[in-house]
Short mmCIF file of C-alpha atoms and ligand atoms in Angstrom, two decimals:
data_model
loop_
_atom_site.label_atom_id
_atom_site.label_comp_id
_atom_site.label_asym_id
_atom_site.label_seq_id
_atom_site.Cartn_x
_atom_site.Cartn_y
_atom_site.Cartn_z
CA MET V 1 -35.88 -39.13 -21.42
CA SER V 2 -35.22 -39.74 -18.15
CA ASN V 3 -39.14 -40.29 -15.70
CA LEU V 4 -38.06 -37.44 -13.59
CA THR V 5 -37.95 -34.86 -16.60
CA GLU V 6 -41.17 -36.81 -17.84
CA SER V 7 -42.57 -36.22 -14.39
CA MET V 8 -41.83 -32.26 -14.75
CA ASN V 9 -44.48 -29.89 -16.67
CA LYS V 10 -43.12 -27.79 -19.06
CA GLU V 11 -43.34 -24.75 -17.44
CA GLN V 12 -41.80 -26.46 -14.13
CA ILE V 13 -38.74 -27.00 -16.74
CA ALA V 14 -39.58 -23.20 -18.49
CA SER V 15 -39.02 -22.08 -14.66
CA MET V 16 -35.33 -24.00 -14.00
CA GLN V 17 -34.18 -22.81 -16.53
CA ASN V 18 -35.36 -19.59 -16.23
CA ARG V 19 -33.50 -19.72 -12.93
CA MET V 20 -30.19 -21.03 -14.06
CA SER V 21 -29.97 -17.86 -16.30
CA ASN V 22 -30.54 -15.65 -13.44
CA LEU V 23 -28.32 -17.77 -11.28
CA GLU V 24 -25.75 -17.72 -13.86
CA ARG V 25 -26.08 -13.92 -14.49
CA LEU V 26 -26.04 -13.23 -10.34
CA LEU V 27 -22.55 -14.92 -10.91
CA ARG V 28 -21.06 -12.80 -13.50
CA LEU V 29 -22.25 -10.09 -11.93
CA MET V 30 -20.27 -10.67 -9.10
CA GLN V 31 -17.33 -11.58 -10.94
CA VAL V 32 -17.13 -8.33 -12.66
CA ILE V 33 -17.57 -6.81 -8.67
CA ASN V 34 -15.10 -8.71 -7.49
CA SER V 35 -13.18 -7.04 -10.24
CA THR V 36 -13.45 -3.16 -10.12
CA LEU V 37 -12.99 -1.06 -7.31
CA GLU V 38 -15.49 1.82 -9.05
CA THR V 39 -18.49 2.59 -7.47
CA ASP V 40 -20.55 4.11 -10.07
CA PRO V 41 -20.56 1.64 -13.51
CA LEU V 42 -21.17 -1.06 -10.59
CA LEU V 43 -24.07 0.40 -9.21
CA ASP V 44 -24.88 0.76 -13.06
CA ILE V 45 -24.03 -3.24 -13.50
CA ILE V 46 -25.96 -3.77 -10.53
CA VAL V 47 -29.52 -2.01 -11.76
CA GLN V 48 -28.51 -2.79 -15.15
CA VAL V 49 -29.12 -6.78 -13.92
CA ALA V 50 -31.44 -6.09 -11.50
CA THR V 51 -33.95 -4.48 -14.67
CA GLU V 52 -32.89 -8.05 -16.45
CA LEU V 53 -33.78 -10.63 -13.74
CA THR V 54 -37.17 -8.96 -12.41
CA ASN V 55 -38.10 -8.57 -16.12
CA THR V 56 -39.63 -4.75 -15.13
CA GLU V 57 -38.93 -1.72 -16.74
CA SER V 58 -37.26 0.64 -14.70
CA ALA V 59 -34.76 -0.88 -11.41
CA SER V 60 -32.72 1.53 -9.15
CA ILE V 61 -30.42 2.36 -6.34
CA LEU V 62 -31.46 5.20 -3.38
CA LEU V 63 -28.95 6.01 -0.85
CA VAL V 64 -29.65 7.64 2.93
CA ASP V 65 -27.86 10.76 2.18
CA GLU V 66 -26.54 11.38 5.84
CA GLU V 67 -26.70 15.56 5.81
CA SER V 68 -30.23 15.89 4.59
CA GLY V 69 -31.99 12.63 5.88
CA GLU V 70 -32.98 12.14 2.36
CA LEU V 71 -32.90 9.03 -0.03
CA ARG V 72 -31.30 10.26 -3.47
CA PHE V 73 -31.42 8.21 -6.42
CA VAL V 74 -27.27 6.62 -7.13
CA ALA V 75 -28.04 4.84 -10.18
CA ALA V 76 -30.98 3.73 -12.31
CA THR V 77 -31.47 1.91 -15.78
CA GLY V 78 -34.57 3.48 -18.37
CA GLN V 79 -34.69 6.75 -20.24
CA SER V 80 -35.03 8.49 -17.07
CA SER V 81 -31.77 7.68 -15.45
CA ALA V 82 -30.84 11.48 -16.07
CA ASP V 83 -33.81 13.03 -14.20
CA LEU V 84 -33.95 10.64 -11.03
CA LYS V 85 -30.57 11.26 -9.99
CA PRO V 86 -31.85 14.85 -8.79
CA ILE V 87 -34.92 14.13 -6.80
CA PRO V 88 -35.03 13.85 -3.02
CA VAL V 89 -37.02 11.31 -1.66
CA PRO V 90 -38.58 11.71 1.56
CA ILE V 91 -37.97 8.95 4.60
CA GLU V 92 -41.40 9.78 5.89
CA GLY V 93 -43.96 9.28 3.41
CA SER V 94 -42.13 7.06 0.40
CA VAL V 95 -42.10 3.59 -0.47
CA ALA V 96 -38.76 3.59 -0.51
CA GLY V 97 -38.21 5.38 3.19
CA THR V 98 -40.89 2.92 4.81
CA VAL V 99 -38.48 -0.21 3.87
CA VAL V 100 -35.28 2.38 5.20
CA THR V 101 -37.40 2.23 8.24
CA GLY V 102 -38.47 -0.80 8.78
CA ASN V 103 -35.52 -2.31 7.29
CA LYS V 104 -38.01 -5.09 5.44
CA PRO V 105 -38.66 -5.31 1.91
CA LEU V 106 -41.96 -4.34 0.44
CA LEU V 107 -44.09 -5.58 -2.42
CA ILE V 108 -46.46 -3.01 -4.07
CA ARG V 109 -49.07 -4.51 -6.39
CA ASP V 110 -51.37 -1.08 -7.07
CA ALA V 111 -48.77 1.63 -6.43
CA PRO V 112 -51.59 4.60 -7.10
CA SER V 113 -53.72 3.42 -4.35
CA ASP V 114 -51.13 3.01 -1.61
CA PRO V 115 -50.40 5.51 0.98
CA ARG V 116 -46.68 4.75 1.09
CA TRP V 117 -46.05 5.35 -2.52
CA TYR V 118 -44.23 9.29 -3.24
CA GLN V 119 -45.47 10.49 -7.03
CA ASP V 120 -42.93 12.73 -7.32
CA VAL V 121 -41.00 10.72 -8.89
CA ASP V 122 -43.47 9.75 -11.39
CA ARG V 123 -44.01 13.19 -11.87
CA VAL V 124 -40.79 14.51 -12.73
CA SER V 125 -39.57 11.05 -14.66
CA GLY V 126 -42.63 10.52 -16.53
CA ILE V 127 -42.87 6.84 -15.93
CA VAL V 128 -46.00 5.51 -14.34
CA THR V 129 -45.81 3.19 -11.67
CA HIS V 130 -47.97 0.43 -10.77
CA SER V 131 -46.09 -2.25 -9.37
CA LEU V 132 -42.85 -1.96 -7.15
CA ALA V 133 -40.55 -4.11 -4.81
CA ALA V 134 -38.13 -2.44 -3.02
CA VAL V 135 -35.58 -4.24 -0.40
CA PRO V 136 -33.18 -2.38 2.14
CA MET V 137 -29.52 -2.07 1.61
CA GLN V 138 -27.78 -3.21 4.10
CA VAL V 139 -23.76 -2.86 5.74
CA ARG V 140 -22.80 -4.03 9.13
CA GLY V 141 -26.50 -3.72 10.29
CA LYS V 142 -27.53 -0.71 9.26
CA VAL V 143 -29.67 0.25 6.88
CA ILE V 144 -27.60 2.66 3.70
CA GLY V 145 -29.84 2.60 1.62
CA VAL V 146 -32.93 0.84 -0.90
CA VAL V 147 -32.95 -1.18 -4.16
CA GLU V 148 -36.07 -1.05 -6.07
CA ALA V 149 -37.94 -2.40 -9.31
CA LEU V 150 -41.00 -1.47 -10.48
CA ASN V 151 -43.74 -2.63 -13.50
CA LYS V 152 -43.50 -5.85 -14.85
CA ARG V 153 -43.23 -6.09 -18.36
CA GLY V 154 -45.89 -7.58 -20.17
CA GLY V 155 -48.37 -5.94 -17.60
CA GLY V 156 -47.14 -8.51 -15.22
CA GLU V 157 -47.00 -9.03 -11.61
CA MET V 158 -44.38 -8.67 -9.36
CA THR V 159 -44.13 -11.41 -6.69
CA TRP V 160 -41.33 -11.98 -3.80
CA ASP V 161 -39.21 -14.43 -6.67
CA ASP V 162 -38.28 -10.72 -7.71
CA VAL V 163 -37.79 -9.53 -4.04
CA ASP V 164 -35.56 -12.36 -3.45
CA ILE V 165 -34.01 -11.55 -6.59
CA LEU V 166 -33.45 -7.79 -5.71
CA SER V 167 -31.80 -8.81 -1.90
CA THR V 168 -29.31 -10.59 -3.47
CA LEU V 169 -28.80 -7.43 -6.05
CA ALA V 170 -28.14 -5.50 -2.85
CA THR V 171 -26.10 -6.98 -0.59
CA GLN V 172 -24.06 -6.92 -4.08
CA ALA V 173 -24.40 -3.15 -4.24
CA ALA V 174 -23.68 -3.05 0.00
CA VAL V 175 -20.43 -4.85 -0.39
CA ALA V 176 -19.62 -2.08 -3.59
CA ILE V 177 -20.26 1.48 -2.09
CA GLN V 178 -18.40 -0.21 1.57
CA ASN V 179 -15.12 -1.11 -0.48
CA ALA V 180 -15.85 2.32 -2.17
CA HIS V 181 -15.93 4.47 0.98
CA TRP V 182 -12.79 1.81 2.73
CA ILE V 183 -10.53 2.67 -0.93
CA ALA V 184 -10.97 6.42 -0.20
CA ALA V 185 -10.27 6.12 3.04
CA LEU V 186 -7.24 4.00 2.26
CA GLN V 187 -6.99 6.93 -0.12
CA VAL V 188 -6.76 9.66 2.21
CA ALA V 189 -4.79 8.41 4.45
CA TYR V 190 -1.77 7.35 2.09
CA ASN V 191 -1.81 10.76 0.23
CA LYS V 192 -1.57 12.41 3.86
CA LEU V 193 1.78 9.37 4.39
CA ASN V 194 2.99 10.46 1.51
CA GLU V 195 2.72 14.80 2.50
CA LEU V 196 4.01 14.15 5.25
CA ASP V 197 7.09 11.96 4.04
CA ARG V 198 7.39 14.67 1.48
CA LEU V 199 7.52 17.10 4.56
CA LYS V 200 10.00 15.59 6.54
CA SER V 201 11.95 14.90 3.48
CA GLU V 202 12.27 18.46 2.83
CA PHE V 203 12.92 19.68 6.32
CA ILE V 204 15.76 16.92 6.36
CA ALA V 205 17.61 18.06 3.11
CA VAL V 206 17.64 21.74 5.01
CA ALA V 207 18.85 20.51 7.52
CA ALA V 208 21.30 18.53 6.12
CA HIS V 209 22.29 21.72 4.47
CA GLU V 210 22.88 24.11 7.33
CA LEU V 211 24.70 20.88 9.12
CA ARG V 212 27.76 20.14 6.40
CA THR V 213 29.78 23.11 7.25
CA PRO V 214 30.08 23.39 10.26
CA LEU V 215 30.44 19.65 10.42
CA SER V 216 33.28 19.41 8.26
CA LEU V 217 35.08 21.86 10.54
CA ILE V 218 35.00 19.79 13.33
CA LEU V 219 36.33 16.83 11.53
CA GLY V 220 39.02 18.67 10.32
CA TYR V 221 40.32 20.06 13.63
CA ALA V 222 38.88 17.11 14.89
CA THR V 223 42.37 15.10 12.91
CA PHE V 224 44.67 17.80 13.15
CA LEU V 225 44.28 18.14 17.15
CA ARG V 226 44.32 14.22 17.02
CA GLU V 227 47.36 13.99 15.40
CA GLU V 228 49.66 17.31 17.45
CA ALA V 229 47.59 15.13 21.11
CA SER V 230 48.98 12.79 23.08
CA GLY V 231 48.19 10.63 26.15
CA THR V 232 44.42 11.49 27.74
CA ALA V 233 43.93 14.39 25.29
CA LYS V 234 44.09 12.52 22.36
CA GLU V 235 41.63 10.06 24.35
CA GLN V 236 39.90 13.01 24.43
CA VAL V 237 40.11 13.99 20.75
CA ASP V 238 39.36 10.43 19.30
CA ILE V 239 35.97 10.81 20.61
CA VAL V 240 35.06 13.91 19.82
CA LEU V 241 36.04 12.66 16.02
CA GLN V 242 34.23 9.41 16.44
CA SER V 243 31.19 11.53 16.97
CA ALA V 244 31.75 13.64 14.58
CA ILE V 245 31.81 10.47 12.63
CA ARG V 246 29.01 9.40 13.32
CA LEU V 247 27.24 12.72 12.54
CA ARG V 248 28.30 12.82 9.45
CA LEU V 249 26.71 9.53 8.63
CA LEU V 250 23.99 10.49 8.93
CA ILE V 251 23.73 13.98 7.29
CA GLU V 252 25.40 11.72 4.36
CA ASP V 253 21.58 9.93 4.57
CA MET V 254 19.94 13.00 4.74
CA VAL V 255 22.04 14.27 1.27
CA SER V 256 21.81 11.05 -0.42
CA LEU V 257 18.07 11.10 0.41
CA ARG V 258 17.36 14.63 -1.31
CA GLN V 259 19.45 13.31 -4.38
CA VAL V 260 17.50 10.42 -4.39
CA ASP V 261 14.37 12.54 -4.61
CA ALA V 262 15.35 15.07 -6.72
CA GLY V 263 15.72 12.62 -9.57
CA GLU V 264 20.05 13.86 -9.25
CA ALA V 265 20.69 10.55 -8.05
CA ALA V 266 21.45 9.54 -12.20
CA LEU V 267 24.24 6.55 -11.81
CA LYS V 268 27.71 7.21 -13.41
CA LEU V 269 29.22 4.15 -14.25
CA GLU V 270 32.48 2.69 -13.95
CA THR V 271 34.98 -0.45 -14.17
CA VAL V 272 35.47 -1.17 -10.05
CA GLU V 273 36.95 -4.36 -8.86
CA LEU V 274 34.71 -4.93 -5.85
CA HIS V 275 37.51 -6.11 -3.53
CA ASP V 276 39.22 -2.40 -3.73
CA LEU V 277 35.73 -0.88 -3.42
CA VAL V 278 34.93 -3.14 -0.01
CA ASP V 279 38.42 -2.12 1.46
CA SER V 280 38.02 1.47 0.64
CA ALA V 281 34.35 2.02 2.25
CA VAL V 282 35.91 -0.80 5.58
CA ARG V 283 38.48 1.98 5.54
CA GLU V 284 36.17 4.82 6.12
CA ILE V 285 34.20 3.23 8.97
CA GLN V 286 37.12 1.29 10.51
CA SER V 287 37.66 3.57 13.28
CA MET V 288 34.13 3.43 14.96
CA ALA V 289 34.47 -0.42 14.52
CA GLU V 290 37.71 -0.11 16.21
CA ALA V 291 35.91 2.65 19.35
CA LYS V 292 33.55 -0.40 19.94
CA GLY V 293 36.40 -2.71 20.27
CA GLN V 294 34.86 -4.63 16.67
CA GLU V 295 36.55 -6.71 14.18
CA ILE V 296 35.53 -6.55 10.68
CA VAL V 297 36.45 -9.96 9.59
CA LEU V 298 36.88 -10.01 5.29
CA SER V 299 36.13 -13.09 3.06
CA SER V 300 35.72 -13.42 -0.85
CA ARG V 301 34.09 -17.39 -2.42
CA HIS V 302 35.61 -15.77 -5.60
CA SER V 303 39.21 -16.96 -5.61
CA GLY V 304 39.93 -13.70 -8.30
CA PRO V 305 39.63 -10.25 -9.18
CA ILE V 306 35.59 -9.53 -9.40
CA VAL V 307 35.00 -6.42 -11.63
CA THR V 308 31.91 -4.65 -12.45
CA GLN V 309 30.15 -1.54 -13.92
CA VAL V 310 28.63 -0.29 -10.79
CA ASP V 311 28.36 3.94 -9.41
CA ARG V 312 31.69 3.64 -6.98
CA ALA V 313 30.47 6.28 -4.81
CA LYS V 314 27.06 4.95 -4.40
CA MET V 315 27.98 1.64 -3.94
CA ILE V 316 30.93 3.28 -1.07
CA ILE V 317 27.34 4.70 0.59
CA VAL V 318 25.68 1.96 0.08
CA LEU V 319 28.18 -0.44 2.11
CA VAL V 320 29.06 2.60 4.26
CA LYS V 321 25.64 2.45 5.04
CA LEU V 322 24.83 -1.80 5.68
CA LEU V 323 28.56 -1.64 7.93
CA SER V 324 27.78 1.25 10.38
CA ASN V 325 24.51 -0.39 10.85
CA ALA V 326 26.28 -3.72 11.16
CA ILE V 327 28.69 -1.44 14.08
CA LYS V 328 25.97 0.54 15.49
CA TYR V 329 23.81 -3.11 16.02
CA THR V 330 26.38 -5.23 17.42
CA SER V 331 28.29 -4.92 20.96
CA ARG V 332 30.78 -4.41 21.59
CA GLY V 333 33.76 -7.00 21.05
CA GLY V 334 31.22 -7.98 18.11
CA ARG V 335 32.34 -9.95 15.01
CA ILE V 336 31.05 -8.25 12.00
CA GLY V 337 32.22 -9.00 8.20
CA VAL V 338 32.14 -8.75 4.35
CA GLN V 339 31.85 -11.84 2.54
CA THR V 340 31.97 -10.84 -1.62
CA GLY V 341 31.58 -12.84 -4.59
CA ARG V 342 30.13 -13.58 -8.23
CA ASP V 343 28.34 -16.04 -10.46
CA ALA V 344 27.86 -15.81 -13.90
CA ASP V 345 25.32 -12.94 -14.22
CA ASN V 346 26.29 -11.28 -10.83
CA ALA V 347 28.58 -9.70 -8.07
CA TRP V 348 27.28 -10.25 -5.07
CA PHE V 349 28.12 -8.79 -1.65
CA THR V 350 26.86 -10.23 2.25
CA VAL V 351 27.30 -7.78 5.19
CA TRP V 352 27.38 -9.71 8.27
CA ASP V 353 26.64 -9.22 11.97
CA THR V 354 26.89 -11.10 14.66
CA GLY V 355 24.52 -8.69 16.54
CA ILE V 356 21.02 -7.60 18.24
CA GLY V 357 19.36 -9.50 14.94
CA ILE V 358 15.52 -8.05 13.66
CA SER V 359 12.73 -9.79 14.50
CA ALA V 360 10.73 -11.54 11.68
CA THR V 361 7.80 -8.98 11.94
CA ASP V 362 9.83 -5.71 11.01
CA LEU V 363 12.44 -7.45 8.52
CA SER V 364 9.14 -7.01 5.47
CA ARG V 365 9.83 -2.82 6.86
CA ILE V 366 12.76 -1.90 7.97
CA PHE V 367 13.53 -0.68 3.86
CA ASP V 368 10.86 1.73 4.25
CA ARG V 369 11.77 5.49 4.93
CA PHE V 370 11.81 6.56 8.26
CA TYR V 371 10.90 2.79 9.58
CA GLN V 372 13.24 2.40 12.82
CA VAL V 373 12.51 -0.86 14.82
CA GLU V 374 12.85 1.40 17.81
CA PRO V 375 10.07 3.38 18.97
CA SER V 376 11.40 6.82 18.47
CA LEU V 377 11.49 8.15 22.06
CA ALA V 378 12.77 4.88 23.49
CA ARG V 379 15.60 4.81 20.77
CA ARG V 380 18.50 3.22 22.18
CA TYR V 381 20.74 3.37 18.62
CA GLU V 382 20.61 6.87 16.77
CA GLY V 383 19.68 6.98 13.39
CA LEU V 384 16.77 8.84 10.89
CA GLY V 385 15.27 5.39 9.69
CA LEU V 386 16.79 6.60 6.36
CA GLY V 387 19.48 4.33 5.99
CA LEU V 388 18.36 1.03 4.60
CA ALA V 389 15.61 3.11 2.38
CA ILE V 390 18.48 4.75 0.01
CA ALA V 391 20.96 1.43 -0.13
CA LYS V 392 18.30 -0.54 -1.54
CA GLU V 393 17.07 2.55 -3.83
CA MET V 394 20.71 3.00 -4.92
CA VAL V 395 21.11 -0.67 -5.63
CA GLU V 396 17.67 -0.82 -7.47
CA LEU V 397 18.88 2.01 -9.61
CA HIS V 398 22.22 -0.64 -11.05
CA ARG V 399 19.41 -2.90 -11.26
CA GLY V 400 20.20 -4.76 -7.94
CA HIS V 401 18.66 -5.71 -5.44
CA ILE V 402 19.16 -6.43 -1.40
CA ARG V 403 17.76 -8.55 0.60
CA VAL V 404 18.18 -9.56 4.93
CA GLN V 405 18.34 -12.95 6.27
CA SER V 406 18.28 -12.38 10.50
CA GLN V 407 17.46 -13.93 13.80
CA GLU V 408 17.05 -11.93 16.58
CA GLY V 409 20.05 -12.46 19.34
CA LYS V 410 22.23 -13.96 16.48
CA GLY V 411 22.56 -11.51 13.61
CA SER V 412 21.61 -10.18 10.87
CA ALA V 413 23.21 -10.55 6.83
CA PHE V 414 21.88 -8.21 3.95
CA THR V 415 23.01 -9.24 0.73
CA VAL V 416 23.22 -6.53 -2.53
CA THR V 417 23.28 -8.90 -5.42
CA LEU V 418 24.57 -6.45 -9.15
CA PRO V 419 23.99 -7.14 -12.47
CA ILE V 420 27.84 -8.02 -13.57
CA HIS V 421 26.96 -5.69 -17.00
CA PRO V 422 23.94 -3.53 -15.72
CA PRO V 423 21.55 -2.43 -18.48
CA SER V 424 22.53 1.05 -19.56
P1 ADP P 501 18.00 3.56 11.38
O1 ADP P 501 19.06 4.82 11.01
O2 ADP P 501 17.49 3.36 12.11
O3 ADP P 501 19.68 2.01 11.61
P2 ADP P 501 18.27 1.93 8.40
O4 ADP P 501 17.08 2.34 7.49
O5 ADP P 501 19.34 2.05 8.02
O6 ADP P 501 17.66 3.62 9.84
O7 ADP P 501 17.54 0.44 9.56
C1 ADP P 501 15.89 0.64 9.33
C2 ADP P 501 16.26 -0.22 11.06
O8 ADP P 501 16.12 -1.25 11.13
C3 ADP P 501 16.72 0.45 12.09
O9 ADP P 501 16.22 1.02 13.31
C4 ADP P 501 17.01 -1.04 12.61
O10 ADP P 501 15.57 -1.29 13.65
C5 ADP P 501 17.21 -2.37 11.92
N1 ADP P 501 18.21 -2.38 11.59
C6 ADP P 501 18.89 -2.13 10.70
N2 ADP P 501 20.10 -2.52 10.13
C7 ADP P 501 20.67 -3.55 11.22
C8 ADP P 501 21.43 -4.29 11.79
N3 ADP P 501 22.43 -4.86 11.19
N4 ADP P 501 20.84 -5.26 12.68
C9 ADP P 501 19.41 -5.09 13.51
N5 ADP P 501 18.66 -4.46 12.61
C10 ADP P 501 19.19 -3.44 12.55
#
């Protein structure tokens, strides 16, 4: 044995061992606190540990009820815990109340003779309180409640060591309660946002339905007139046609969103050659690029055909969406393009542009529904902030993924990777 151990008497060693095991329990409790978000079970554990560590008959947590100004039991050990919960404890004339107003711990060795002791609790619970320790529970400097422990087991006296233990536990309980408040507030905000998104989507679905028919009439007449017209008239009809095509793209976004939401977006897989798919999408959007004097450059990293199993209509929507964004966010005369390729398992295409680019902070959010980089009232570019969200959902339906690389002022590249044989 070392000199140090020899010089300690048995009592000191026992006391050290006791402290060690208390610390161990506290550490375990902290692990539990960090791994659960539910308050009630957590507060139950805290009072359980408080009873064990202080070796008392019962421990409890009381919270200040903002409305009534009284204290309420939220957790307690001992047989009487269910009985305690409904008992209000007044701030005036109670030990817990004194701890709240004074924001200081109290150690009371002979409760019945102390004027601050509130007898009603004993009357209801059937506990006979001899001694008790109570500490304040604070959240950002404000006392929100009290942690108490009463009656040492075996008739011993409560000590300031017990007060220290309760103070540590009170800090943990306060963290748990604070977390619960934040989570509840976040949940409310999250539900509100979801509801807002739902209302927006519903409105959009109705609006899209109403707009579709008159727009197809405009597109039909404009196409017809364009063939008939010449000179200035032809240029004017061209402008009408371009505007109508842009409107059609917006409405397609609206309709696709509804399809995705209604679960109508089930895949109809067919064998599709990727270059052929890109050609079809480019044909749909070519006149929009021409109107801005932009060239669409097509290239492939794979010499042969790239045969995939995809839902043709949905992939055209994705390509058209990415291409129309490339056109929209690239200035007049700029270059945009599509590159295709494949590896052993995946086919991919990248829609790139030399446009305004996207800042690093916005990159993580552009796939969110209704997210637009520019604030809506100061927008230079039209759109609903839905295109990329829809494209992402459609790609993910194929078990593929979409990613973006971009540099502000230089341009962007959106790459879609699709499994060549998607699992059905
Ligand atoms: P929107 O209908 O507004 O274009 P999207 O969901 O298609 O909505 O895109 C979301 C946002 O991402 C856009 O508002 C735009 O700010 C940004 N964005 C998308 N594509 C590009 C691109 N090719 N270049 C620059 N910014 C882009």
